[in-house]
Short mmCIF file of C-alpha atoms and ligand atoms in Angstrom, two decimals:
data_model
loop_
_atom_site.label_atom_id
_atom_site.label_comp_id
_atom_site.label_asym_id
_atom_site.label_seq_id
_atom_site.Cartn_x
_atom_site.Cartn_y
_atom_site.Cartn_z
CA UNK A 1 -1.52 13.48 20.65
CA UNK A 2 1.55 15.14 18.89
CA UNK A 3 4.89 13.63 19.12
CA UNK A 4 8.33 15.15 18.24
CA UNK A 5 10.64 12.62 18.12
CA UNK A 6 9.52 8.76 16.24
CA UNK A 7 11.32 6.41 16.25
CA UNK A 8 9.88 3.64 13.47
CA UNK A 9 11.58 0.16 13.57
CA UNK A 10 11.85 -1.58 10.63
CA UNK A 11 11.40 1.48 8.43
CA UNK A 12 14.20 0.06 5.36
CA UNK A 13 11.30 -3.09 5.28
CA UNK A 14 8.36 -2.83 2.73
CA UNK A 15 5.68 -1.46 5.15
CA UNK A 16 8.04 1.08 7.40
CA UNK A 17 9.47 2.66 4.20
CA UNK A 18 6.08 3.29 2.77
CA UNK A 19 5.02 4.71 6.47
CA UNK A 20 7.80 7.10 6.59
CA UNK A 21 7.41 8.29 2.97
CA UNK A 22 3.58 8.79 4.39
CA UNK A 23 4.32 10.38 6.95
CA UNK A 24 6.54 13.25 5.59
CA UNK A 25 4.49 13.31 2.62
CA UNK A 26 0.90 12.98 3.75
CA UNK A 27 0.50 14.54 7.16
CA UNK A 28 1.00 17.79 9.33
CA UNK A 29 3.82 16.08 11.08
CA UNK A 30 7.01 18.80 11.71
CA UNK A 31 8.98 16.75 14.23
CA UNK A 32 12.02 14.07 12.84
CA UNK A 33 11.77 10.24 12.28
CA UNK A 34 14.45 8.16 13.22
CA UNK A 35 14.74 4.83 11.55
CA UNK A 36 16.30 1.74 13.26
CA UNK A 37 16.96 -1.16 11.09
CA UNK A 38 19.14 -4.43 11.17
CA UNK A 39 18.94 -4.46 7.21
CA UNK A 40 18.27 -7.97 7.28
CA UNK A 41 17.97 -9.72 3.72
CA UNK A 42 14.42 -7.82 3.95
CA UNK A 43 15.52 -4.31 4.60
CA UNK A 44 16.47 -2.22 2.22
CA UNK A 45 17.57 1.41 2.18
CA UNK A 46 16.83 1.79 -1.58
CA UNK A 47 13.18 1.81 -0.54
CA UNK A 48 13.78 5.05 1.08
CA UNK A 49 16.72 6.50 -0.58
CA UNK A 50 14.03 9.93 -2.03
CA UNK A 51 13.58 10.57 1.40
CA UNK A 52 16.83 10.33 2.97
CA UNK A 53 18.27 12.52 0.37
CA UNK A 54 15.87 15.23 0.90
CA UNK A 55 15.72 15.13 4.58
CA UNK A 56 18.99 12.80 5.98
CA UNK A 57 20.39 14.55 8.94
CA UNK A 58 17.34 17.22 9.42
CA UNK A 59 14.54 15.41 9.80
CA UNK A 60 15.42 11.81 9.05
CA UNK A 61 18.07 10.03 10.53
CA UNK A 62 18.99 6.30 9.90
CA UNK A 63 20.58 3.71 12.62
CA UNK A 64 21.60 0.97 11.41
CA UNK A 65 21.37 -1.58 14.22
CA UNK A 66 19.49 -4.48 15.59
CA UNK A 67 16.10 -3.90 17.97
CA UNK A 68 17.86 -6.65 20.13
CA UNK A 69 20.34 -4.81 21.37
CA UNK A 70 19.08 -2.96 24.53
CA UNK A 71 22.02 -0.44 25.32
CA UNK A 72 21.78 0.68 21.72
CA UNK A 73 18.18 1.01 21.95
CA UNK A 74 18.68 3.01 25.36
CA UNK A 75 21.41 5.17 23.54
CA UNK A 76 18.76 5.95 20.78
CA UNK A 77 16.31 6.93 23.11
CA UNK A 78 18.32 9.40 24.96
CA UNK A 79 20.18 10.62 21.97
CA UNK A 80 17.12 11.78 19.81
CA UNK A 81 14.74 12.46 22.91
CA UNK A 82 11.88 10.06 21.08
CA UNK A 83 8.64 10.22 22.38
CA UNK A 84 6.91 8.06 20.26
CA UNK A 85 7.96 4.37 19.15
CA UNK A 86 6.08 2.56 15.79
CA UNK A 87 7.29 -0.80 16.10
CA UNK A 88 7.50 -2.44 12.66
CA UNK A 89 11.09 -4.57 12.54
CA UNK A 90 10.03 -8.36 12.56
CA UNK A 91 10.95 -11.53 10.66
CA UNK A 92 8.12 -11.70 8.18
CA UNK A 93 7.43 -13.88 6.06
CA UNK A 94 5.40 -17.40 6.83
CA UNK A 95 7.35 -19.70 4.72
CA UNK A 96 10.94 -18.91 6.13
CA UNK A 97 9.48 -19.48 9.91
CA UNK A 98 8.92 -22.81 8.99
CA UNK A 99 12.25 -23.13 7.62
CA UNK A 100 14.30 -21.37 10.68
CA UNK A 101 11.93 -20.11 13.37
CA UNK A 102 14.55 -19.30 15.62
CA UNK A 103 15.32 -15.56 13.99
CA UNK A 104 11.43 -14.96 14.19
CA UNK A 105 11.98 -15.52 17.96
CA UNK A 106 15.01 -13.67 18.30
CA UNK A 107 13.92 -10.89 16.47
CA UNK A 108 10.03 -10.90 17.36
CA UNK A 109 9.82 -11.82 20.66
CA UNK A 110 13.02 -10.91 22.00
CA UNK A 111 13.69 -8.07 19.88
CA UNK A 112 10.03 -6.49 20.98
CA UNK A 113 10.84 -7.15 24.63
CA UNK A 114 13.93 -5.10 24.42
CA UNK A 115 12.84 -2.11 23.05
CA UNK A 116 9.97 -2.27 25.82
CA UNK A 117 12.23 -2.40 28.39
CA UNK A 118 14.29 0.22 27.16
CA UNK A 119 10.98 2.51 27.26
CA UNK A 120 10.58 1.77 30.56
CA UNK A 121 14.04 2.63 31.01
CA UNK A 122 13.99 5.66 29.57
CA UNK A 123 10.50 6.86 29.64
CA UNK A 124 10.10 6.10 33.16
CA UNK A 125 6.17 7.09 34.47
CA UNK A 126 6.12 9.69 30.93
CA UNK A 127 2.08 9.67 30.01
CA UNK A 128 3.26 11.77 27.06
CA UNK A 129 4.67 9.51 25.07
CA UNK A 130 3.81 6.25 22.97
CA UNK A 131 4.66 2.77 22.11
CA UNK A 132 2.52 1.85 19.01
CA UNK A 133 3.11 -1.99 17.99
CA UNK A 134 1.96 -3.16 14.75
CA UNK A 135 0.40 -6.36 14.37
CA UNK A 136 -1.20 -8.97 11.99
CA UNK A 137 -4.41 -10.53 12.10
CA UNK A 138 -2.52 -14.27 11.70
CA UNK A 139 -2.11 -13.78 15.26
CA UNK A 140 -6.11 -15.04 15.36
CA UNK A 141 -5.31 -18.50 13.65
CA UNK A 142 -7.84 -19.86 11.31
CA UNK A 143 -11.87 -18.93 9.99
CA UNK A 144 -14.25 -20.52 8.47
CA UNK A 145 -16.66 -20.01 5.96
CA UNK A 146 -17.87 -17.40 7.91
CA UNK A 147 -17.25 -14.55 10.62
CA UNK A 148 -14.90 -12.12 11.31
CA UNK A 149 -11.78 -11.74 13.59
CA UNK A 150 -12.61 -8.54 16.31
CA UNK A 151 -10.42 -7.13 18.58
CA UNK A 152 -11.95 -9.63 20.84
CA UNK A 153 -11.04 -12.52 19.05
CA UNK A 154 -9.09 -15.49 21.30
CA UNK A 155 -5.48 -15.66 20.13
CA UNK A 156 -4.83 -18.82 18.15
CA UNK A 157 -1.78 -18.61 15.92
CA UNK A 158 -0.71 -21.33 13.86
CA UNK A 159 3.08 -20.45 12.26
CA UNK A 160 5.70 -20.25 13.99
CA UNK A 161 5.48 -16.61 12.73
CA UNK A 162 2.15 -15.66 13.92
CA UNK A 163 3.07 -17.13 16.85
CA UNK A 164 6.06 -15.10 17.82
CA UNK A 165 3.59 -12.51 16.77
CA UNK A 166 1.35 -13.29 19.35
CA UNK A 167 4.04 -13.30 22.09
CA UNK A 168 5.04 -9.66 21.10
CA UNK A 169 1.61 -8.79 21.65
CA UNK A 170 0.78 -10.22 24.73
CA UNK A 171 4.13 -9.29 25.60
CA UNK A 172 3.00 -5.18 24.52
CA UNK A 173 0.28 -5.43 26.64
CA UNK A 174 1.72 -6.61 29.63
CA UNK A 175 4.01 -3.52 30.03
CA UNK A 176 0.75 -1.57 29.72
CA UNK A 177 -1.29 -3.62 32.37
CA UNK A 178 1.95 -4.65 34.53
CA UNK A 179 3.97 -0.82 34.07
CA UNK A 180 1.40 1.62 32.60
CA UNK A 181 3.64 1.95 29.83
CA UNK A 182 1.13 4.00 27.69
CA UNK A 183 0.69 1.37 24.41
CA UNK A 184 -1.59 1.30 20.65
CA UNK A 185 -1.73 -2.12 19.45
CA UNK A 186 -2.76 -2.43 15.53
CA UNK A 187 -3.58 -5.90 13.77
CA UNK A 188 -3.57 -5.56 9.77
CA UNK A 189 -4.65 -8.04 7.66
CA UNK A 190 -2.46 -8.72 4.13
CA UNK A 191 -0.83 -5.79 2.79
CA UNK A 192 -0.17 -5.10 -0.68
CA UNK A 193 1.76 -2.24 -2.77
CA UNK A 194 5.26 -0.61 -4.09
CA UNK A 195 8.51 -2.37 -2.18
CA UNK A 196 7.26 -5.02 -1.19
CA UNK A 197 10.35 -7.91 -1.10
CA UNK A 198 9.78 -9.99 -3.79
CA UNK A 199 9.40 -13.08 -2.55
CA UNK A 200 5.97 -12.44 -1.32
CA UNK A 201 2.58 -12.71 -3.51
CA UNK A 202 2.28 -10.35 -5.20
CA UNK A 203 5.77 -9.45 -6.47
CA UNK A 204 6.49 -12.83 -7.04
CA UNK A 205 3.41 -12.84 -9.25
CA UNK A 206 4.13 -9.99 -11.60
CA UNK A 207 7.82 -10.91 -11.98
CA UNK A 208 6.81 -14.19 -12.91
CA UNK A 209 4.42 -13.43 -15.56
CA UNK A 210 7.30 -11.02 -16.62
CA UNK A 211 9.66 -13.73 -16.89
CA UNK A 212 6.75 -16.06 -18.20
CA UNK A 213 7.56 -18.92 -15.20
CA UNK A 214 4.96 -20.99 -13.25
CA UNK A 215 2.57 -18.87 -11.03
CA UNK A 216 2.68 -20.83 -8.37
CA UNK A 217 -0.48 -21.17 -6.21
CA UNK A 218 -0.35 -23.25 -2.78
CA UNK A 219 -2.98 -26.13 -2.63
CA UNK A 220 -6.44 -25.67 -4.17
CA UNK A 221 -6.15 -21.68 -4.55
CA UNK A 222 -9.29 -21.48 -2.39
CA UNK A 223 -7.83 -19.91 0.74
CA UNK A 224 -9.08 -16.57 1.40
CA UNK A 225 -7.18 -13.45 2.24
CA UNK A 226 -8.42 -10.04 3.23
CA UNK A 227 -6.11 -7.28 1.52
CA UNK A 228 -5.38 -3.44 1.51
CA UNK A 229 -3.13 -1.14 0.43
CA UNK A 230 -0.27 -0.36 2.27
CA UNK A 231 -1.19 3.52 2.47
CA UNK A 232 -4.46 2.79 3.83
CA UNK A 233 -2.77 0.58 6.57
CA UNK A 234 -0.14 3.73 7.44
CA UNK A 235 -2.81 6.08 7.48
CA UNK A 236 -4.52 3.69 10.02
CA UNK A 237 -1.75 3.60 12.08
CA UNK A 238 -1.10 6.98 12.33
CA UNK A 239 -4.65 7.59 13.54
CA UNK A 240 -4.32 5.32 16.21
CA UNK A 241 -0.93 7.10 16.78
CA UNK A 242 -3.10 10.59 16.95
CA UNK A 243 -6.02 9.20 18.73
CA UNK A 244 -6.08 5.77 19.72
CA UNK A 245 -7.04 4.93 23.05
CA UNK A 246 -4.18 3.36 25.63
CA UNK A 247 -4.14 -0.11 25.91
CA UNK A 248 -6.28 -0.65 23.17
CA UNK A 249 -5.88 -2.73 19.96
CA UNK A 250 -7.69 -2.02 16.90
CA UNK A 251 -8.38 -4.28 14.11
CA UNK A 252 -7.41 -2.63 10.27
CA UNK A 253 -8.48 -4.58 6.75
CA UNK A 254 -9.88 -3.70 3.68
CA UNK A 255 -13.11 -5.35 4.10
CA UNK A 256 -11.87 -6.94 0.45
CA UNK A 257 -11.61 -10.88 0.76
CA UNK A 258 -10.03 -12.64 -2.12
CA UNK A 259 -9.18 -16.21 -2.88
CA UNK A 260 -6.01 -16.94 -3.62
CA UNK A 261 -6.70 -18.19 -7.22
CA UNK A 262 -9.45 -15.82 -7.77
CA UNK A 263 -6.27 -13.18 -6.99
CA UNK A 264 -3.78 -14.56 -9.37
CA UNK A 265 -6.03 -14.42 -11.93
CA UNK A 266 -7.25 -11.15 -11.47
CA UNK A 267 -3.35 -9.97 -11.74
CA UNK A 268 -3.06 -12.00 -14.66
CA UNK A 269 -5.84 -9.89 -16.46
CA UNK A 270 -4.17 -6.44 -15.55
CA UNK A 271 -0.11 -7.42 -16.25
CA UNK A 272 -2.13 -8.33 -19.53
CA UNK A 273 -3.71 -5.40 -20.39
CA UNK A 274 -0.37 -3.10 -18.92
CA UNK A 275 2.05 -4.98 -21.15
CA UNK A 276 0.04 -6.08 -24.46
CA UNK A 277 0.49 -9.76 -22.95
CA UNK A 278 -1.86 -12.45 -24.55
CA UNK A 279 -4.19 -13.06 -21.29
CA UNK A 280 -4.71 -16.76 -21.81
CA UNK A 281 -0.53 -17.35 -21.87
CA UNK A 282 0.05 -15.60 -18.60
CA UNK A 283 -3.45 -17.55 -17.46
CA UNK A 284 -1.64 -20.50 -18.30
CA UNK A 285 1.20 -19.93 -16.24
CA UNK A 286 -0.70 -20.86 -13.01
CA UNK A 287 0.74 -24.00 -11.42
CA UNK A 288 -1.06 -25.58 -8.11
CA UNK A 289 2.01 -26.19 -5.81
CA UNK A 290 1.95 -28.90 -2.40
CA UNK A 291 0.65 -26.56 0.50
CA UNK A 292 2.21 -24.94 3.07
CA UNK A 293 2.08 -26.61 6.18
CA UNK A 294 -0.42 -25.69 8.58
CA UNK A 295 -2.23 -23.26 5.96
CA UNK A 296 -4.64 -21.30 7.58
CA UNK A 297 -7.79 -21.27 5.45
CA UNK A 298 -9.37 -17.59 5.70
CA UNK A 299 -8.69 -14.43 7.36
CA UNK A 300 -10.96 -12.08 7.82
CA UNK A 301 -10.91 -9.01 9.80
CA UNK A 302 -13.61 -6.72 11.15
CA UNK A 303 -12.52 -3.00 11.37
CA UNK A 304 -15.46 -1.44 12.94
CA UNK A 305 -14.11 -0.40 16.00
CA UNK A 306 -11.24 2.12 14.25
CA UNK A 307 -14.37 3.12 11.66
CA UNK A 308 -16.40 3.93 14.44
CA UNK A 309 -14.05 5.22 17.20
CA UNK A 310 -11.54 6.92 14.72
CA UNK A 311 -13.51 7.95 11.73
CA UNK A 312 -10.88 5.99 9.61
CA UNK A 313 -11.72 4.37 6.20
CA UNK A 314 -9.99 2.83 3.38
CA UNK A 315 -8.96 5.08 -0.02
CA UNK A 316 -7.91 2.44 -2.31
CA UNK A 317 -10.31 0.57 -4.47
CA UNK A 318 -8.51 -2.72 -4.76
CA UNK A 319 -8.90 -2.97 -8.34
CA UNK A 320 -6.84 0.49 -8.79
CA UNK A 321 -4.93 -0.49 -6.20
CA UNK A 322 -3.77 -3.56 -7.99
CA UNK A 323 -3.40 -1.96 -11.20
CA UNK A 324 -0.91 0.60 -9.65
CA UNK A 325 0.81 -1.95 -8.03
CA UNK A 326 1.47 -3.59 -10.83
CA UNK A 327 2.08 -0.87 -12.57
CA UNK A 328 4.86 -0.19 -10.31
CA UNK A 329 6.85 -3.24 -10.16
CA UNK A 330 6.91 -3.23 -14.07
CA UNK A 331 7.83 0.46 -13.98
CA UNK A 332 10.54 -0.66 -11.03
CA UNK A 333 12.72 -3.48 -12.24
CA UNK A 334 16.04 -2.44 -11.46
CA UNK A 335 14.97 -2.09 -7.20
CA UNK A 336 13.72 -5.44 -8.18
CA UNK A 337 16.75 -6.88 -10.51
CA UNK A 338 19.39 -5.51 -7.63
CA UNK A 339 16.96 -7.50 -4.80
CA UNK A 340 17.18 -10.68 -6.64
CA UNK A 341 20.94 -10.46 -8.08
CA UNK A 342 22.02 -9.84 -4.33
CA UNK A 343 23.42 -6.53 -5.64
CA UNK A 344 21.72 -4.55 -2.93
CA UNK A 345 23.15 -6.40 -0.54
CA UNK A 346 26.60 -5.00 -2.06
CA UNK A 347 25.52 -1.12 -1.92
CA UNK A 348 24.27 -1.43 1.52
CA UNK A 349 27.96 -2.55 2.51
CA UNK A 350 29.37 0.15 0.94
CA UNK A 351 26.78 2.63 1.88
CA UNK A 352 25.61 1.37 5.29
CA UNK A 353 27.67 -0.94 7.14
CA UNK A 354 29.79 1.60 9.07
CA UNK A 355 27.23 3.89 9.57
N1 NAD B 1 3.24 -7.34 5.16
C1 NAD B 1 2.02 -7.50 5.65
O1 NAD B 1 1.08 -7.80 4.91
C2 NAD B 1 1.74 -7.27 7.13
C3 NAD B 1 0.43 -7.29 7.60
C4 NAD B 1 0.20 -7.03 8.95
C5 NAD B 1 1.23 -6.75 9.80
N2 NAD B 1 2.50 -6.76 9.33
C6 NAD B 1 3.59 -6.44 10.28
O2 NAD B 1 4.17 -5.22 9.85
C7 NAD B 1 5.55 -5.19 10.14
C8 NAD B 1 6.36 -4.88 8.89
O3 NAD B 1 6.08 -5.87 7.91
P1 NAD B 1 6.77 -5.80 6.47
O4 NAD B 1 5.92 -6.59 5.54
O5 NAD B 1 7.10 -4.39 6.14
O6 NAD B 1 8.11 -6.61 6.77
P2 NAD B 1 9.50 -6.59 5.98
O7 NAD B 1 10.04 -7.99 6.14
O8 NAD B 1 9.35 -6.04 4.61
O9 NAD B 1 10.39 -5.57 6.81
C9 NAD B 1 10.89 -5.87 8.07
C10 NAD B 1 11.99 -4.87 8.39
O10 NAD B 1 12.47 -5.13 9.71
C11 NAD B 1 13.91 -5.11 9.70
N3 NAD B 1 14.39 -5.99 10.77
C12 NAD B 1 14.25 -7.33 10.87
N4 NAD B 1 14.85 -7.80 11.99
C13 NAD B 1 15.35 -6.70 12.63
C14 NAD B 1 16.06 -6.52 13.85
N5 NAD B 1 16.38 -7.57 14.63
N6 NAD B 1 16.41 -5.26 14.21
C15 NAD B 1 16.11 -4.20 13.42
N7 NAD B 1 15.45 -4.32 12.25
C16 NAD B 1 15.07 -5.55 11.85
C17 NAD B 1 14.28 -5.62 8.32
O11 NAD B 1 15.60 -5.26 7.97
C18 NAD B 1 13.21 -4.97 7.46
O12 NAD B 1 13.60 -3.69 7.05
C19 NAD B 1 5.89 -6.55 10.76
O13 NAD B 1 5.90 -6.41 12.15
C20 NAD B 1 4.73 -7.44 10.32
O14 NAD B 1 4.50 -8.47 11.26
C21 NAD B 1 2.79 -7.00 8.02
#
């Protein structure tokens, strides 16, 4: 199906920047993206700042404002005439949900609910027009040694993350089953790639082995993650966007399970040979750290359905992937430097607040 009008949520964040550089870049879209974002310590404008100044006010326009907030949701609607929703803006990361779930609540469950009921609002008994949520595949708690996570998969999160994750789903479907709001559900396994805050994995990896501090690895190093780059998740997405089938959910991975440890030293070898950096120091940076609570042991996703329904596949080998990635933070440490010094937070006053 075409759309005109999209509104993506959570576009300034890691994954919605890179989907809105994809989509102007990489596809036949002509229509205009609006992007709504709180520009919460994760959101950052200077992840998009190419394409808002080639396309601010034509095709891109930015709101700065929280998904909570129904009657600004409502206005948004009705002011750009969207058609199609990709629903991105969450609280993220594991480790600060055990810390203060009550934002990942606010902002997950909550947040989600309002911009549902503001399509319903809006949208009314529209069949041409789409509310795409995007998902993870912690929402299926924890795996073995073996087997997969399918679309069929009971629910069983574990963090207070996935779990608020969970609720927006369920929560997505409802308005489907209970309203007939017409809804795409996508659950992703780990992401990796350029903007990505750095306080997760990866970044936190490479700019540690810059600054030669401890790599630090939770527990034995042995969970397992399944991981793909973040084009290959966008692209997915905007399949499903294209041709997914209402009220379904499809599962998207890169079929590329890594231990943690196995990971980190895999990184290690390729910041090595990018910077001239003896292998064995930057090897011997890795420090096992206490684990997180409640760590679940191995993800792993089965994508069949979208391979087989949608004719999508991954592009990125993960080996080229990484390298790039890496590649990219080292080639990128003033986004990084301003991220970490708070300075960011400065220009987006300046630049943003009022907006
Ligand atoms: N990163 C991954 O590996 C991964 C994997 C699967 C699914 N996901 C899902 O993809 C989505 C994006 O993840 P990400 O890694 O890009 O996250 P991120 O933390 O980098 O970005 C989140 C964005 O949402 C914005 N935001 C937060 N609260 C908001 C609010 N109340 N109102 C408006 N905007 C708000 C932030 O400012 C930020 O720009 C999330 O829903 C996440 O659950 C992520």
């Amino acid at each position: 199906m075409k759309f005109n009008n999209i509104l993506i949520t959570g576009g300034a964040g890691f994954i919605g920047s890179n989907l809105i550089r994809y989509i102007f870049e990489k596809t036949d879209f002509t229509g205009r993206i609006i992007n709504l974002d709180k520009l919460t310590y994760a959101g950052n404008p200077l992840n998009i700042v190419d394409i808002e100044q080639k396309e601010h006010g034509k095709r891109y326009f930015f709101e700065h404002g929280d998904i909570c907030d129904y009657d600004n949701d409502v206005r948004i609607f009705k002011q750009y005439d969207v058609d199609a929703i990709i629903h991105l803006a969450a609280e993220s990361h594991v480790d600060r949900s055990i810390i203060g779930p009550g934002e990942f609540i606010r902002t997950n469950i909550n947040g989600t609910f309002a911009l549902l009921e503001a399509c319903c609002s809006v949208w009314k008994d529209r069949k041409d027009v789409r509310f795409h949520h995007v998902s993870t595949d912690e929402v299926f708690g924890s795996l073995g040694a073996v087997g997969y996570f399918t679309e069929t998969t009971a629910y069983d999160p574990r963090s207070p993350y996935s779990s608020s994750k969970a609720s927006s789903d369920h929560l997505v479907r409802a308005y489907f089953h209970t309203y007939g709001l017409p809804i795409t559900l996508t659950n992703c396994s780990n992401n990796y790639g350029p903007y990505q805050f750095p306080e997760k994995l990866i970044p936190v990896m490479i700019y540690n082995m810059r600054d030669r501090k401890p790599l630090p690895v939770y527990g034995d190093g042995k969970n397992i993650r399944d991981w793909l780059y973040v084009e290959d998740h966008n692209s997915a997405v905007w399949t499903v966007l294209q041709n997914g089938k209402i009220g379904e959910s499809y599962n998207i991975g890169g079929e590329n399970e890594w231990e943690n440890i196995k990971l980190v030293n895999t990184l290690c070898e390729i910041f090595a040979q990018e910077t001239g950096a003896d292998e064995a120091e930057i090897k011997g940076l890795i420090t096992f750290v206490k684990d997180r609570p409640g760590h679940d042991r191995r993800y792993a996703i089965d994508c069949s359905k979208l391979k087989k329904e949608l004719d999508w596949r991954q592009s990125v080998d993960f080996n080229r992937g990484l390298r790039k990635t890496v590649r990219w933070y080292l080639d990128n440490i003033k986004w990084a430097e301003s991220i970490r010094s708070g300075e960011y937070l400065k220009w987006i006053e300046k630049n943003y607040k009022d907006r």
